[in-house]
PDB file of C-alpha atoms in Angstrom:
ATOM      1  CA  UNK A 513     -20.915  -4.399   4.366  1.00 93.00           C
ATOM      2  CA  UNK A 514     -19.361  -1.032   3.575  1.00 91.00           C
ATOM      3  CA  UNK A 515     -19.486  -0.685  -0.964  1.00 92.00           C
ATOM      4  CA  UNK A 516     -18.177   1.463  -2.895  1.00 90.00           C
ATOM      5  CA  UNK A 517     -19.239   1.414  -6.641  1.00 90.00           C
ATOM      6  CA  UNK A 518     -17.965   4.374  -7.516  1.00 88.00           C
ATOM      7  CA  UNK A 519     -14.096   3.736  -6.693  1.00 89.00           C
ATOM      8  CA  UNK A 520     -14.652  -0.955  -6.870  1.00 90.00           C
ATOM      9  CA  UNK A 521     -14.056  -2.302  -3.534  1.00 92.00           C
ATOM     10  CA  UNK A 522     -16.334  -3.692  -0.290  1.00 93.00           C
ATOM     11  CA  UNK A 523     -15.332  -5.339   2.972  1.00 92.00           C
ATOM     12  CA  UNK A 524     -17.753  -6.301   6.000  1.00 93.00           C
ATOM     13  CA  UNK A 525     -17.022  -4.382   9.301  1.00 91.00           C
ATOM     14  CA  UNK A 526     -18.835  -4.330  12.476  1.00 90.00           C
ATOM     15  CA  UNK A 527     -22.332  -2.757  12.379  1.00 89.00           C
ATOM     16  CA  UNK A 528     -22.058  -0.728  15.375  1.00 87.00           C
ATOM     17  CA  UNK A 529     -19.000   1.387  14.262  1.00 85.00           C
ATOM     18  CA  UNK A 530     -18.969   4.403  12.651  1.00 82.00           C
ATOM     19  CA  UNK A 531     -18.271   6.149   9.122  1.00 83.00           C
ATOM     20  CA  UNK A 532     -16.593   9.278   8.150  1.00 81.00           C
ATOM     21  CA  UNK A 533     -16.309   9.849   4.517  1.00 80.00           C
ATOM     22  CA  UNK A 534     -13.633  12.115   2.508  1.00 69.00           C
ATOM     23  CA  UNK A 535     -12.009  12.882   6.008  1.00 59.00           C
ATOM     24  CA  UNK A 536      -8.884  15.061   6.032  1.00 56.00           C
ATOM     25  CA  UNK A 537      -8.120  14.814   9.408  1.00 53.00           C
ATOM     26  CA  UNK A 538      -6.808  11.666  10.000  1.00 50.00           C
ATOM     27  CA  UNK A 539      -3.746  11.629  12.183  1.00 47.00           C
ATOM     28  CA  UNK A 540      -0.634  10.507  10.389  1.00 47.00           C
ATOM     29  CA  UNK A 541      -1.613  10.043   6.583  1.00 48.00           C
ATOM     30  CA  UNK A 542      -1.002  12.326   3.944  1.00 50.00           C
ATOM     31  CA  UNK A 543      -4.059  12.512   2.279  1.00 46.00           C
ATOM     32  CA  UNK A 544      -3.385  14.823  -0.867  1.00 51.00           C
ATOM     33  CA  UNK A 545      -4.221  13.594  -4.038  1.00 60.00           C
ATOM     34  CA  UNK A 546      -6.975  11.035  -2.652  1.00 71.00           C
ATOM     35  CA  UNK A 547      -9.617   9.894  -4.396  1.00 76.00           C
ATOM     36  CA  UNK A 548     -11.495   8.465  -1.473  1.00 79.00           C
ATOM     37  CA  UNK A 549     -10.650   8.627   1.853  1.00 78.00           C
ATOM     38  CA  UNK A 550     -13.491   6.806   4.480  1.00 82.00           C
ATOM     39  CA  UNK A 551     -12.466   6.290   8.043  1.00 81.00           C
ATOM     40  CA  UNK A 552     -13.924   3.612  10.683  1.00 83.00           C
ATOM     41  CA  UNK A 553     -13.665   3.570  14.469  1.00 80.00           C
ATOM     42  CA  UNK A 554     -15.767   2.244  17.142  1.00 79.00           C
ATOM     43  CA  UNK A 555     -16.307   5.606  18.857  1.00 77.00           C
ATOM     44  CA  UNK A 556     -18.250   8.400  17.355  1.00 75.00           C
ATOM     45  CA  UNK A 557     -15.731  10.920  18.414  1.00 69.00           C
ATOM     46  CA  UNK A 558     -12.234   9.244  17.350  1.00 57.00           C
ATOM     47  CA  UNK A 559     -11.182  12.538  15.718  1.00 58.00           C
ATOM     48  CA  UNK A 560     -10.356  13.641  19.464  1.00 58.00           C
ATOM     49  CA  UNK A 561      -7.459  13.020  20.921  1.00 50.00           C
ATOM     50  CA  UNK A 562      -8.432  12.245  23.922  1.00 53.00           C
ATOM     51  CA  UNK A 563     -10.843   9.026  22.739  1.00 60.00           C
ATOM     52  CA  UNK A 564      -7.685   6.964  22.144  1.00 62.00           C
ATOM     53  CA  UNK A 565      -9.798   4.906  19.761  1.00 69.00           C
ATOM     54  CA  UNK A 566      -8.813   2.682  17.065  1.00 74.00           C
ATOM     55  CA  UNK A 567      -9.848   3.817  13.540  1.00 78.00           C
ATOM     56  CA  UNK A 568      -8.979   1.827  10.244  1.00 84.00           C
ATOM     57  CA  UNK A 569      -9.513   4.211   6.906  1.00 86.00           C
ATOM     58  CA  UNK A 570      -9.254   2.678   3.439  1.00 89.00           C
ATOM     59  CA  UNK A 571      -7.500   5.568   0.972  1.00 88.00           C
ATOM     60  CA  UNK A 572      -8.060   5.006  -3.106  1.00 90.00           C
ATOM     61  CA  UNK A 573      -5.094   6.923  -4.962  1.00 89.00           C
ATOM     62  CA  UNK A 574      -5.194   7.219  -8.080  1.00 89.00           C
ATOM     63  CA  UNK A 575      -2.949   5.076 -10.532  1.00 91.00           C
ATOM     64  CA  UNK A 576      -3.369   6.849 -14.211  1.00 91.00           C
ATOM     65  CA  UNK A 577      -0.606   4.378 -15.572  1.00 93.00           C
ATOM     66  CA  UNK A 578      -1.594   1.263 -14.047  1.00 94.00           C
ATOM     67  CA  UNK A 579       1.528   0.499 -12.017  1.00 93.00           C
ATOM     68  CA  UNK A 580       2.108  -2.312  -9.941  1.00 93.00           C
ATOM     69  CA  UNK A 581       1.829  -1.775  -6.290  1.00 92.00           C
ATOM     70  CA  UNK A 582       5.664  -1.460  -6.057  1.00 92.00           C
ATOM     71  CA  UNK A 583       6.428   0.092  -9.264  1.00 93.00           C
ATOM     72  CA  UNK A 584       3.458   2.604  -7.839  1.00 91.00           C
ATOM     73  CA  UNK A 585       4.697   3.118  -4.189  1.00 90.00           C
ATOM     74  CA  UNK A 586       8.465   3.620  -6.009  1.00 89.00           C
ATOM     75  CA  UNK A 587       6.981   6.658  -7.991  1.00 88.00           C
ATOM     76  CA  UNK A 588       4.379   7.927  -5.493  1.00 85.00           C
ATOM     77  CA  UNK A 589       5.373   7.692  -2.558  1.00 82.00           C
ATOM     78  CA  UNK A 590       8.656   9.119  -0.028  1.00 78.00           C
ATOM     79  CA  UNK A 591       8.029   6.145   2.150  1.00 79.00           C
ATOM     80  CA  UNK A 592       8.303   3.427  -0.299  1.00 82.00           C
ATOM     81  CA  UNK A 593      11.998   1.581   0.322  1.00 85.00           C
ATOM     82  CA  UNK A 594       9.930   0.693   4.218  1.00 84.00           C
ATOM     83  CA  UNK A 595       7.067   0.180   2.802  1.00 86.00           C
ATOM     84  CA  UNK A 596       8.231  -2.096  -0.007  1.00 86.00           C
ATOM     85  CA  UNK A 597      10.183  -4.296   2.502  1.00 88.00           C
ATOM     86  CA  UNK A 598       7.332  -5.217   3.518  1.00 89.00           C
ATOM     87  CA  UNK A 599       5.892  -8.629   3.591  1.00 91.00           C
ATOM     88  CA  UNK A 600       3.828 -10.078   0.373  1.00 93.00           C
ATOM     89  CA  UNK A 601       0.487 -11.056   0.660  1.00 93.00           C
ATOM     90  CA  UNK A 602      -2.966 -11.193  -1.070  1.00 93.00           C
ATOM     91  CA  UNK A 603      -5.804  -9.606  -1.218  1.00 90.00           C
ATOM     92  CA  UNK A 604      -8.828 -10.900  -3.310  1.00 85.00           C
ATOM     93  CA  UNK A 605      -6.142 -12.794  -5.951  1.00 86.00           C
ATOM     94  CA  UNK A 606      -3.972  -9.484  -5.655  1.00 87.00           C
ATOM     95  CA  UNK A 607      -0.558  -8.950  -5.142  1.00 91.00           C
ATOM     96  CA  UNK A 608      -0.269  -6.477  -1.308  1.00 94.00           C
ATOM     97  CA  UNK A 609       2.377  -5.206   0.377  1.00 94.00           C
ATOM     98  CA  UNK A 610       1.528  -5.355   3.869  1.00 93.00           C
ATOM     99  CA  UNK A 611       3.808  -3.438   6.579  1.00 90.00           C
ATOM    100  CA  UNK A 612       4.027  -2.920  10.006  1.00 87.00           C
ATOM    101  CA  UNK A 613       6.031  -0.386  11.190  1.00 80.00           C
ATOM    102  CA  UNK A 614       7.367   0.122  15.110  1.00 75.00           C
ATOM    103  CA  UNK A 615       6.725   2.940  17.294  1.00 69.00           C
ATOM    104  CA  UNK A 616       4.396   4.691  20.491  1.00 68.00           C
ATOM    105  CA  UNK A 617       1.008   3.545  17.950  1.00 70.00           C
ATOM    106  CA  UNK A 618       0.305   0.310  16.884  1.00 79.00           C
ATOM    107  CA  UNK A 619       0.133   0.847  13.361  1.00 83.00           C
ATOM    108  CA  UNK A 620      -0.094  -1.710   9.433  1.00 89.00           C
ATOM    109  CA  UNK A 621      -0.610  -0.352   6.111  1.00 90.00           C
ATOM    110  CA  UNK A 622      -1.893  -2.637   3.278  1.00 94.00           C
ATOM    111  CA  UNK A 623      -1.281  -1.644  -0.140  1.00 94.00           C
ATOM    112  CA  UNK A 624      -2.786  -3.367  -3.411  1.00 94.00           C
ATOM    113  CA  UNK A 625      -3.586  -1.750  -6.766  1.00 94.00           C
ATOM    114  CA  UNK A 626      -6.420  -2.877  -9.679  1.00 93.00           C
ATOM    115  CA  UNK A 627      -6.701  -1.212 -13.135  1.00 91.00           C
ATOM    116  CA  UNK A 628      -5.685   2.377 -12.309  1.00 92.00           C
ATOM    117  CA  UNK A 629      -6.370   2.893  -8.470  1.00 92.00           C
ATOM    118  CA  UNK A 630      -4.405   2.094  -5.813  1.00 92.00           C
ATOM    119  CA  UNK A 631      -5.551   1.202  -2.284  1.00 93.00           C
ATOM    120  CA  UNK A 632      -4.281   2.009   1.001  1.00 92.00           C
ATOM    121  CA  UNK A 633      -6.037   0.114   3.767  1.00 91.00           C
ATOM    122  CA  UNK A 634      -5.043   1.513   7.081  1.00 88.00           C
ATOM    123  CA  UNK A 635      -5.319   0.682  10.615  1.00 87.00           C
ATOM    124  CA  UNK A 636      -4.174   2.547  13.758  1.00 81.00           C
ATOM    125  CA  UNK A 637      -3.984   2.497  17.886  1.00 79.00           C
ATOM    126  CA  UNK A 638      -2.845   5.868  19.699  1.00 72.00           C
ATOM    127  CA  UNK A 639      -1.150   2.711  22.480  1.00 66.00           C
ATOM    128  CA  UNK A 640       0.943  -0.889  21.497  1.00 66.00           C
ATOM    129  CA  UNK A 641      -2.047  -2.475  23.078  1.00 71.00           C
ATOM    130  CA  UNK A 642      -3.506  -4.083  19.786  1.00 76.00           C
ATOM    131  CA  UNK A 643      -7.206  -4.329  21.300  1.00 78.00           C
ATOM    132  CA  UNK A 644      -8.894  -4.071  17.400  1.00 83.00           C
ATOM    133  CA  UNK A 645      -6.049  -6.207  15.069  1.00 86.00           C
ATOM    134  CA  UNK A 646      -8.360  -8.837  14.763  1.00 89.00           C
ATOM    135  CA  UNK A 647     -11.462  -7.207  13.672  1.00 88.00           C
ATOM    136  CA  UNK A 648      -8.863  -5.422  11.433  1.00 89.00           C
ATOM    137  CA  UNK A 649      -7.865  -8.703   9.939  1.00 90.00           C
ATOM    138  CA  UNK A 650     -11.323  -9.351   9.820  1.00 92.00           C
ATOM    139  CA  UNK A 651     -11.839  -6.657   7.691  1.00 91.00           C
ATOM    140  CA  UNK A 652      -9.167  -7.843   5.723  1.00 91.00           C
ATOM    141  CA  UNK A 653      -9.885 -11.281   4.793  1.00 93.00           C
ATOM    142  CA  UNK A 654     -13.886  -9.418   3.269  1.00 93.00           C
ATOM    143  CA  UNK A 655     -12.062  -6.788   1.404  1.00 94.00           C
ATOM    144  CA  UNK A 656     -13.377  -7.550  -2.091  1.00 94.00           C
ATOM    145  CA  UNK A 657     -12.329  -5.322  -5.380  1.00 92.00           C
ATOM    146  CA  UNK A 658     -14.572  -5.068  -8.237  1.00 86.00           C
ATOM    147  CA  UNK A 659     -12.920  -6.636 -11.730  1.00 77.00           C
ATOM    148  CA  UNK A 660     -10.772  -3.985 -13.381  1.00 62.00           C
ATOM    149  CA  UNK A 661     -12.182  -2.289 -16.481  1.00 52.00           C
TER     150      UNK A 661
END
């Protein structure tokens, strides 16, 4: 189990995959005005591009005004009219936008905010091949959020 005190969430993941913390490397996220940023992958080396590995990285934004997760994504961020077309789920009793975009990676983006952070839970395949979406679901279904303050 993977906690975070400091920014209220945990979720299970498999115990033989690694961590990077506060990375600013990952390919195809935007990761200015972060909070946290904590990547995992099954291979120790994912960073280069020649591992093709899966990684999964859960992002904590901050949310000052304590938007919902749509009235957040609307003032945030540039991607938000694909992103809010997305379907409706939950996470842990929370509304989440959950979307799935097409294209050469295999690629969803969950998005859920409590109290006055946002989360961005992330997972990505360089190929279509979709070899980790279950362990990503996985990972999912454990992602727990501490009560707001």
């Amino acid at each position: 189990t993977y906690r975070n005190e400091e920014y209220g969430f945990e979720f299970k993941y498999p115990k033989d995959w690694f961590i990077k913390e506060d990375n600013p490397n990952t390919p195809g996220i935007a990761v200015i005005h972060t909070l946290q940023h904590v990547d995992f992958s099954p291979a120790k080396d994912y960073d280069y591009y020649k591992s093709n590995a899966f990684f999964s990285s859960i992002i904590v934004w901050a949310n000052p005004s304590r938007l919902s997760v749509r009235e957040w994504l609307k003032k945030e961020n540039v991607n938000h009219p694909a992103l809010i077309s997305g379907q409706s789920i939950t996470i842990n009793g929370q509304e989440a936008i959950k979307h799935e975009p097409t294209g050469n990676a295999y690629y969803i983006e969950v998005w859920l905010t409590n109290g006055d952070k946002t989360y961005q839970l992330f997972y990505c395949e360089p190929s279509t091949r979709q070899e980790y979406v279950t362990i990503f679901n996985k990972m999912l279904s454990t992602f727990r959020l501490n009560e707001e303050e």
